[in-house]
Tab-separated table of C-alpha atoms and ligand atoms in Angstrom:
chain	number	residue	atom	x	y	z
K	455	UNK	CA	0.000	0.000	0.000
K	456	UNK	CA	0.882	3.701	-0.572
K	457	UNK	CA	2.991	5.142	2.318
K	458	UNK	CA	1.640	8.725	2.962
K	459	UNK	CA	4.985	11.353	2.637
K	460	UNK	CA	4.587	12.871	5.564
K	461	UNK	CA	6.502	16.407	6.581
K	462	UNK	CA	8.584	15.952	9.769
K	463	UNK	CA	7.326	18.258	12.869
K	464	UNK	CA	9.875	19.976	15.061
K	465	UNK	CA	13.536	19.549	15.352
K	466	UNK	CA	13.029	16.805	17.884
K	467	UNK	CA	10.798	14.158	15.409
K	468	UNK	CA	10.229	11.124	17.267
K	469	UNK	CA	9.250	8.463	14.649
K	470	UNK	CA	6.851	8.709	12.147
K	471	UNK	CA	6.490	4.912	12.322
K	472	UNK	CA	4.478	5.276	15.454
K	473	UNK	CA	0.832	6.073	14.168
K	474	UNK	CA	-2.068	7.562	16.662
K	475	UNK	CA	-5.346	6.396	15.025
K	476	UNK	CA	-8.945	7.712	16.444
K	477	UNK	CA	-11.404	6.075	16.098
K	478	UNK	CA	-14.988	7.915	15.365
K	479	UNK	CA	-14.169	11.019	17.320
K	480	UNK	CA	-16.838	12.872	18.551
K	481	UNK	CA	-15.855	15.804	20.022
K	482	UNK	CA	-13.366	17.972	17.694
K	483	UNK	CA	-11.694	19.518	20.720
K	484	UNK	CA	-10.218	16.291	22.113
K	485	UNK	CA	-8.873	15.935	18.448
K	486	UNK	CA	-6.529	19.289	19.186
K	487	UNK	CA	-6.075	18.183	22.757
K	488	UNK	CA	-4.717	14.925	21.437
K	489	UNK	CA	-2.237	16.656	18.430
K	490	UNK	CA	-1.148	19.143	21.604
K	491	UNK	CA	-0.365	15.490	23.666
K	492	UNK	CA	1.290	14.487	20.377
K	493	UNK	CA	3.505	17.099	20.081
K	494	UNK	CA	4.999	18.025	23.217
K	495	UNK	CA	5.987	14.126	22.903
K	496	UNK	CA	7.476	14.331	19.671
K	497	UNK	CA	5.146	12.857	17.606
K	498	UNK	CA	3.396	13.475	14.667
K	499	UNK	CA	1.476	10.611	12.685
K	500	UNK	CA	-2.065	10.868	13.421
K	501	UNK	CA	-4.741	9.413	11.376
K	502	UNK	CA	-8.911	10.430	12.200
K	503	UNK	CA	-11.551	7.825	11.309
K	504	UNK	CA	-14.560	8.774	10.506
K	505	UNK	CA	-14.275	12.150	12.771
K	506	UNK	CA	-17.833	13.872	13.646
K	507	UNK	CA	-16.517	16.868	12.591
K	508	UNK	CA	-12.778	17.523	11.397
K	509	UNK	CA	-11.053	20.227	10.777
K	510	UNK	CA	-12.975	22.922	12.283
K	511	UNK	CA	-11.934	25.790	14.881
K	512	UNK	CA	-12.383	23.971	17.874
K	513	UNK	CA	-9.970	21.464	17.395
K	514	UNK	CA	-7.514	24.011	15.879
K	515	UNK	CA	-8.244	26.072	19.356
K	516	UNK	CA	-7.526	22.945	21.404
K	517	UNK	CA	-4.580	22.035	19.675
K	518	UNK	CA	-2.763	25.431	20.922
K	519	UNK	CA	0.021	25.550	18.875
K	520	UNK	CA	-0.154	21.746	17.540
K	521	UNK	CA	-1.707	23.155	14.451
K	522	UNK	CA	0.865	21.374	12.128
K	523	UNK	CA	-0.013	17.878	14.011
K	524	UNK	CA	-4.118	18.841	12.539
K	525	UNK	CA	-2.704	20.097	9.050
K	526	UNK	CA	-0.737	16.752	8.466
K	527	UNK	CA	-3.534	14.357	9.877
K	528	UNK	CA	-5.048	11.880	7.813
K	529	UNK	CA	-8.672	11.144	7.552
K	530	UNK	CA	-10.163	8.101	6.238
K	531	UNK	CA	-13.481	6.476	6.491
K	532	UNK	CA	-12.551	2.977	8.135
K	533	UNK	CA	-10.084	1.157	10.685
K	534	UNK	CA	-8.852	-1.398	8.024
K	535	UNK	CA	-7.253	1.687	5.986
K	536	UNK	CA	-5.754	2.932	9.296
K	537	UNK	CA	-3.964	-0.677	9.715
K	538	UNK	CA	-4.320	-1.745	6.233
K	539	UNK	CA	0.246	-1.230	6.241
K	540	UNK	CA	1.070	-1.744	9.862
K	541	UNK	CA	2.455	-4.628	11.396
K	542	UNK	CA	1.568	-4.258	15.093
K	543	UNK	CA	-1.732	-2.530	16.281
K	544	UNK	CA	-2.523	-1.915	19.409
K	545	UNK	CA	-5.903	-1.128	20.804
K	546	UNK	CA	-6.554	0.664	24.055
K	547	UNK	CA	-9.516	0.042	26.525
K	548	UNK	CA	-10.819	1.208	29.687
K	549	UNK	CA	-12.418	-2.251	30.820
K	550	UNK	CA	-11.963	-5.729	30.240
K	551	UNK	CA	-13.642	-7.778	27.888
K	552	UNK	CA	-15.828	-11.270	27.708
K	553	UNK	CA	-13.111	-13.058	26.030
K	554	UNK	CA	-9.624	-11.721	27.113
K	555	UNK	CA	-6.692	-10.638	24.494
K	556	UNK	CA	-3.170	-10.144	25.956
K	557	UNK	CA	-3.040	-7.242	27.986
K	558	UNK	CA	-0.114	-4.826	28.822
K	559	UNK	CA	0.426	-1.852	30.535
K	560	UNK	CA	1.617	1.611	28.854
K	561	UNK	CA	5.761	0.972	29.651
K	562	UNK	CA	5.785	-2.395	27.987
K	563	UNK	CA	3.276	-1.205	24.957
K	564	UNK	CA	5.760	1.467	24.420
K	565	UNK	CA	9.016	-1.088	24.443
K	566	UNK	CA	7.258	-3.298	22.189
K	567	UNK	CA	6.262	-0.355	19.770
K	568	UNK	CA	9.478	1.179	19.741
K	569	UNK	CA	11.034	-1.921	18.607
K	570	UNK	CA	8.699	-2.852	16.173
K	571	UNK	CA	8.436	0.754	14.840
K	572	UNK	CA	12.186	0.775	14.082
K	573	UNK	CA	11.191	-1.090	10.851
K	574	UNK	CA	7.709	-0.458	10.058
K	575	UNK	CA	4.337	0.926	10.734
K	576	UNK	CA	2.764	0.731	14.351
K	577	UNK	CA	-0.655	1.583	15.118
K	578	UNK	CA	-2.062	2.507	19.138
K	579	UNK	CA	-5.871	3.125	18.266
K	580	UNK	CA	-8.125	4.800	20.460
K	581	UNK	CA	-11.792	4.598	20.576
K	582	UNK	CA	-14.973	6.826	21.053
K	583	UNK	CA	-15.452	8.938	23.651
K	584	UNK	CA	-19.359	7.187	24.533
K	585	UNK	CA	-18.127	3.641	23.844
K	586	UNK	CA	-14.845	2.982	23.334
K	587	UNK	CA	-13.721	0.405	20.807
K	588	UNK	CA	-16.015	-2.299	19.830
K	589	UNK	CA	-14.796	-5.845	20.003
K	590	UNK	CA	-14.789	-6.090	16.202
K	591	UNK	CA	-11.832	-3.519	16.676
K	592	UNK	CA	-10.548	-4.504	19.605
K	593	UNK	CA	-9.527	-7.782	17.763
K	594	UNK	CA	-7.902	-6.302	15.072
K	595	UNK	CA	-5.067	-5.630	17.351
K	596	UNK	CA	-2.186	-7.481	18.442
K	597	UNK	CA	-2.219	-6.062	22.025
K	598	UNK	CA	-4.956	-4.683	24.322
K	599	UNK	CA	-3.292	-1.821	26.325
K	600	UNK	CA	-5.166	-0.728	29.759
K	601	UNK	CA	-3.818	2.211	31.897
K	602	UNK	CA	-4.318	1.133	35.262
K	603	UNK	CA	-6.691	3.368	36.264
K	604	UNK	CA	-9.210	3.404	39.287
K	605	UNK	CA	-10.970	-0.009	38.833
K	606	UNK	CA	-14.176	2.097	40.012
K	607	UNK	CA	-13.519	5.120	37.341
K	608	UNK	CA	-11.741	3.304	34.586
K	609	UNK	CA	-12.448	5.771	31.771
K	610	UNK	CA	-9.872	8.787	30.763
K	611	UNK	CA	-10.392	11.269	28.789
K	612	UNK	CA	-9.516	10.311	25.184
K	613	UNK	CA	-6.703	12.614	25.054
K	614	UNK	CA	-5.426	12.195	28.496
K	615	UNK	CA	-4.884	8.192	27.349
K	616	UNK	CA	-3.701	9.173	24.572
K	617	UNK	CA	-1.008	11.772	26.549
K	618	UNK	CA	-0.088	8.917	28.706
K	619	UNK	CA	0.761	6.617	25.721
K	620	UNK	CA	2.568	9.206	24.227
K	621	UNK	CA	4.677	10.030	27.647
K	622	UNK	CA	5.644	6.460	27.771
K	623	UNK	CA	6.731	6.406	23.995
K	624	UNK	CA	8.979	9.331	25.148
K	625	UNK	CA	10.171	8.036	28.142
K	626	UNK	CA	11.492	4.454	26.152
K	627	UNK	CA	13.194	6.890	23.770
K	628	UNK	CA	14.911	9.551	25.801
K	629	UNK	CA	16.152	6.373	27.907
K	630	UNK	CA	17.376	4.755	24.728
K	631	UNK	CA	19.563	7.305	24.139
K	632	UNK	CA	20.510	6.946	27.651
K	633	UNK	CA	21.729	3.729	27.781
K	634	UNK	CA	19.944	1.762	24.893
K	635	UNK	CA	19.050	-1.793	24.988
K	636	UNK	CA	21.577	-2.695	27.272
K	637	UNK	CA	19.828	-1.229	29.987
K	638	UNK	CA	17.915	-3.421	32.062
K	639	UNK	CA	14.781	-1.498	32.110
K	640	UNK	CA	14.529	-1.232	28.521
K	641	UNK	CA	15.787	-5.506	28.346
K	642	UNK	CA	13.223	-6.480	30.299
K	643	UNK	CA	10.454	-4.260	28.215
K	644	UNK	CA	11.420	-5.632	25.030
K	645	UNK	CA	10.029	-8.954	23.938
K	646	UNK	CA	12.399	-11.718	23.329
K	647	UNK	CA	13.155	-13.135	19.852
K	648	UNK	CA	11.673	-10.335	18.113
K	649	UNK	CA	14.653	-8.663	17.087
K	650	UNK	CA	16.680	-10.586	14.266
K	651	UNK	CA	13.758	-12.223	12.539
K	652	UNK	CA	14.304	-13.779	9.199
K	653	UNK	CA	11.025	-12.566	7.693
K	654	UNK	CA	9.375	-9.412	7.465
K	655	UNK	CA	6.286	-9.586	9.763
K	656	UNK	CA	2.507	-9.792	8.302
K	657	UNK	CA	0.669	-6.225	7.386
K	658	UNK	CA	-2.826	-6.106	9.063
K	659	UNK	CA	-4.469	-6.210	5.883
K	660	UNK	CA	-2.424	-9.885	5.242
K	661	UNK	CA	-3.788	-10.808	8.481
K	662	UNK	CA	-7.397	-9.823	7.765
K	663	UNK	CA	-7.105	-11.359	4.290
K	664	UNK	CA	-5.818	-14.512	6.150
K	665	UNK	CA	-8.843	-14.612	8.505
K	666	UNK	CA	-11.435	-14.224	5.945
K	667	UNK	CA	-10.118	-17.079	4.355
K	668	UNK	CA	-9.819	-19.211	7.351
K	669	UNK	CA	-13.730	-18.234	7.790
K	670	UNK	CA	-14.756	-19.388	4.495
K	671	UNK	CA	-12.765	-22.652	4.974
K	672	UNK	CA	-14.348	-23.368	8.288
K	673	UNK	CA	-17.320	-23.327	6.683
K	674	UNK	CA	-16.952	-24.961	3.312
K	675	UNK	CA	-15.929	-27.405	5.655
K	676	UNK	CA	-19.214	-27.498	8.099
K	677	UNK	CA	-17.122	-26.966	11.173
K	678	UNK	CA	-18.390	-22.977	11.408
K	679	UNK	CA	-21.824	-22.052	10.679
K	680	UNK	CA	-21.768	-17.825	10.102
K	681	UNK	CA	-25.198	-18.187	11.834
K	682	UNK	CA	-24.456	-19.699	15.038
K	683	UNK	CA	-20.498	-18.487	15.493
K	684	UNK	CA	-20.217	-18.365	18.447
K	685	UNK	CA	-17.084	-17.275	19.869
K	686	UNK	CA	-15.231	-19.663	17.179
K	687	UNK	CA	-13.318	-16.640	15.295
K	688	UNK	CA	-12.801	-14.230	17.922
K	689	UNK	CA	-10.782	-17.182	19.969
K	690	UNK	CA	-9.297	-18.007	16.570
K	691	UNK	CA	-8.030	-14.345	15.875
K	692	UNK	CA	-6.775	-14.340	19.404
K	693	UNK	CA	-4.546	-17.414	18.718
K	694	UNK	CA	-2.925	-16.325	15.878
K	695	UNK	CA	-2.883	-12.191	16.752
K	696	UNK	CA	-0.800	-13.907	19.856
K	697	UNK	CA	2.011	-15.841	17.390
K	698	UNK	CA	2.337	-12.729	15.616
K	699	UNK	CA	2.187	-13.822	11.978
K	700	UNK	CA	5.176	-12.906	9.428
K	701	UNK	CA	4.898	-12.781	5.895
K	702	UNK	CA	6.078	-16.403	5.262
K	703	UNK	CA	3.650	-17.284	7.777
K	704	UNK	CA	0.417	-15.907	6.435
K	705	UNK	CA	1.626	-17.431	2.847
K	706	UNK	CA	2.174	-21.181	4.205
K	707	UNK	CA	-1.436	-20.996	6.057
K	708	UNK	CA	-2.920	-19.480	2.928
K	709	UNK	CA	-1.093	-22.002	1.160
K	710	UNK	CA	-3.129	-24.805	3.237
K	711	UNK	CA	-6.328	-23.684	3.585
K	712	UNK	CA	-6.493	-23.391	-0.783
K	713	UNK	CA	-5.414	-26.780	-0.333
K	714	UNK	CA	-8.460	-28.152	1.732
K	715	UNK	CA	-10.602	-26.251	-0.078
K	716	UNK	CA	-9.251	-27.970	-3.398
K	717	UNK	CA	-9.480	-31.667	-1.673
K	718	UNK	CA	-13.004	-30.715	-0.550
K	719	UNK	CA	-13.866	-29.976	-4.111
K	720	UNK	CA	-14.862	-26.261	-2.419
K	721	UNK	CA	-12.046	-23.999	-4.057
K	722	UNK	CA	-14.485	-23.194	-7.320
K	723	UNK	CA	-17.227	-21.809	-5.135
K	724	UNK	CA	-14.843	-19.845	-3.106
K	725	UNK	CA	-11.743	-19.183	-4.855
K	726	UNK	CA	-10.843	-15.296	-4.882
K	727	UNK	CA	-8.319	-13.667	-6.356
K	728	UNK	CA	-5.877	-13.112	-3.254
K	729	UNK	CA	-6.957	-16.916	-2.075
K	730	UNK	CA	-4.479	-18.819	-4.514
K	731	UNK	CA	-1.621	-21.394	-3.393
K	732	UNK	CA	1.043	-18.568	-2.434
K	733	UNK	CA	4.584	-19.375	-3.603
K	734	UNK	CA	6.794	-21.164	-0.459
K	735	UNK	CA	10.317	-20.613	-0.163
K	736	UNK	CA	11.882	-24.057	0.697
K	737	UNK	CA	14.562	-22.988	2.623
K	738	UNK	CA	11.733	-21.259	4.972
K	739	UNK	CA	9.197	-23.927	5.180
Q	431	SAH	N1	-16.730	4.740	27.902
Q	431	SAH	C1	-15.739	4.092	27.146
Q	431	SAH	C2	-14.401	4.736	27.347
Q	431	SAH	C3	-14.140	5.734	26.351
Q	431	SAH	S1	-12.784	6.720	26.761
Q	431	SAH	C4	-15.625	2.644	27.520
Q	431	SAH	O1	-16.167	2.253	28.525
Q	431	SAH	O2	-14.981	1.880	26.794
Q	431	SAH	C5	-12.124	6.979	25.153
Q	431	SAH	C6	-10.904	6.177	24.816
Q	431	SAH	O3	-9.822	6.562	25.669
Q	431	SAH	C7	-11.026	4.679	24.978
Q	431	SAH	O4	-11.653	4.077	23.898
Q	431	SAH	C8	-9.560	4.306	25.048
Q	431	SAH	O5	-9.013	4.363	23.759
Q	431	SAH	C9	-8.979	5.439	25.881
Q	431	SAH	N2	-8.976	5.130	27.324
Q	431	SAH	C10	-9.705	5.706	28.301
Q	431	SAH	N3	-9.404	5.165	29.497
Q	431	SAH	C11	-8.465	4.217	29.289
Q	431	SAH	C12	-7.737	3.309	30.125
Q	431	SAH	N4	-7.929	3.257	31.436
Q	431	SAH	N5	-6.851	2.493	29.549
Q	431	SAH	C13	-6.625	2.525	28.208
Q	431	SAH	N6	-7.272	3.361	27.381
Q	431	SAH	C14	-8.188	4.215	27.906
């Protein structure tokens, strides 16, 4: 996918890798509050879905002096084209959930962001100010981030979460240049085996692509029934969002599920374009 050009903000430009998404915003002045938050962190990536109402004078007031955060912001009309190029997302909540995703606190999101930003796109998505993110959304991410708030007043204010995830993106980067990764803090925020991988890791859209396959498998197959799911393919989607899928990956399950469609005489009625046999390198498999 096209990589927006974006113009770097302020000497001090933290990493345009690291991508704020809102989600369905509705009150323009916690859009300025949040490019403010941004800024005096050093960063500058933020992309607006669906916004109630974007740019208008409020969030320009709010923003006081973050105007060039607003100017360079991105709006588009769904979460997929948010994540569509980034290869970790991760969604932040005030509560729990009825089926529970991994779950980390604001330091170790921001270790494991830093790291993966170093190389490509990284998404921290925030939801609506009424209701949050829905659990459609919530399981398009890799990670589930809570701030440990008070358990009986859970809920920030969209930008104050937001300034918190920020200050801890800061935080892992000014002490990077302190003492990089062979301080101990930063060790034990980083997640083992990440770093030196021999394949690129999946894009969210490859992961999506990958799920809506599995789906049509399951039930070419009669093991899923898209009327009575259940909870069969949000507890799938957790199992593989937690292996953290690379390219290679996607293309060997991909790879599989064209093959039981083909021995289930299936693959005519469901064969799309993206759902051929993918090739494999040998030396990978
Ligand atoms: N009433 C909503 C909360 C909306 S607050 C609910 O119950 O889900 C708006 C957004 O701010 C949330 O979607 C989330 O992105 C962020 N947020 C607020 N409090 C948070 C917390 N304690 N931990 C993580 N994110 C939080």
């Amino acid at each position: 996918m096209h990589k927006p050009a974006l113009p770097a903000v302020g000497a001090d430009t933290f990493n345009d890798q690291i991508r704020i998404v809102l989600v369905e915003t509705s009150h323009s002045g916690n859009i300025g509050a949040v490019a403010r938050a941004m800024k005096n962190m050093s960063l500058g990536n933020l992309w607006l879905v669906n916004p109630q109402s974007f740019p208008d004078e409020t969030s320009y007031a709010r923003s006081a002096g973050a105007s060039d955060v607003l100017d360079r912001a991105r709006v588009v009309g769904s979460l997929d084209e948010a994540l569509e190029d980034c290869v970790l997302v991760m969604g932040t909540s005030a509560r729990g959930r009825k089926v529970p995703w991994p779950v980390i606190a604001p330091p170790a999101a921001a270790g494991i962001a830093r790291e993966y930003a170093g190389k490509e796109p990284v998404a921290l998505v925030f939801g609506r100010e009424n209701h949050g993110l829905s659990n459609d959304e919530l399981q398009r991410c890799h990670y589930h981030i809570h701030i440990p708030s008070n358990p009986d007043y859970s809920s920030l204010n969209l930008s104050m979460a937001v300034q918190v995830m920020c200050y801890e993106l800061r935080m892992h980067y000014l002490r990077s240049l302190e003492g990089g990764k062979e301080s101990p803090y930063l060790k034990s925020m980083v997640e083992p085996g990440d770093e030196g991988w021999d394949v690129a890791p999946a894009t969210a859209g490859d992961v999506e692509g990958f799920f809506d396959h599995l789906e049509q498998v399951l039930v070419d197959v009669d093991f899923h029934r898209r009327n009575n799911p259940r909870q069969l393919m949000t507890r799938l989607r957790r199992l593989f969002q937690r292996a953290k899928l690379d390219q290679m990956e996607i293309n060997i399950l991909r790879g599989i599920l064209t093959a039981v469609q083909k021995s289930a005489g299936t693959n005519d009625k469901t064969n799309r374009d993206d759902a051929s046999v993918p090739e494999q390198d040998e030396n990978h498999v």
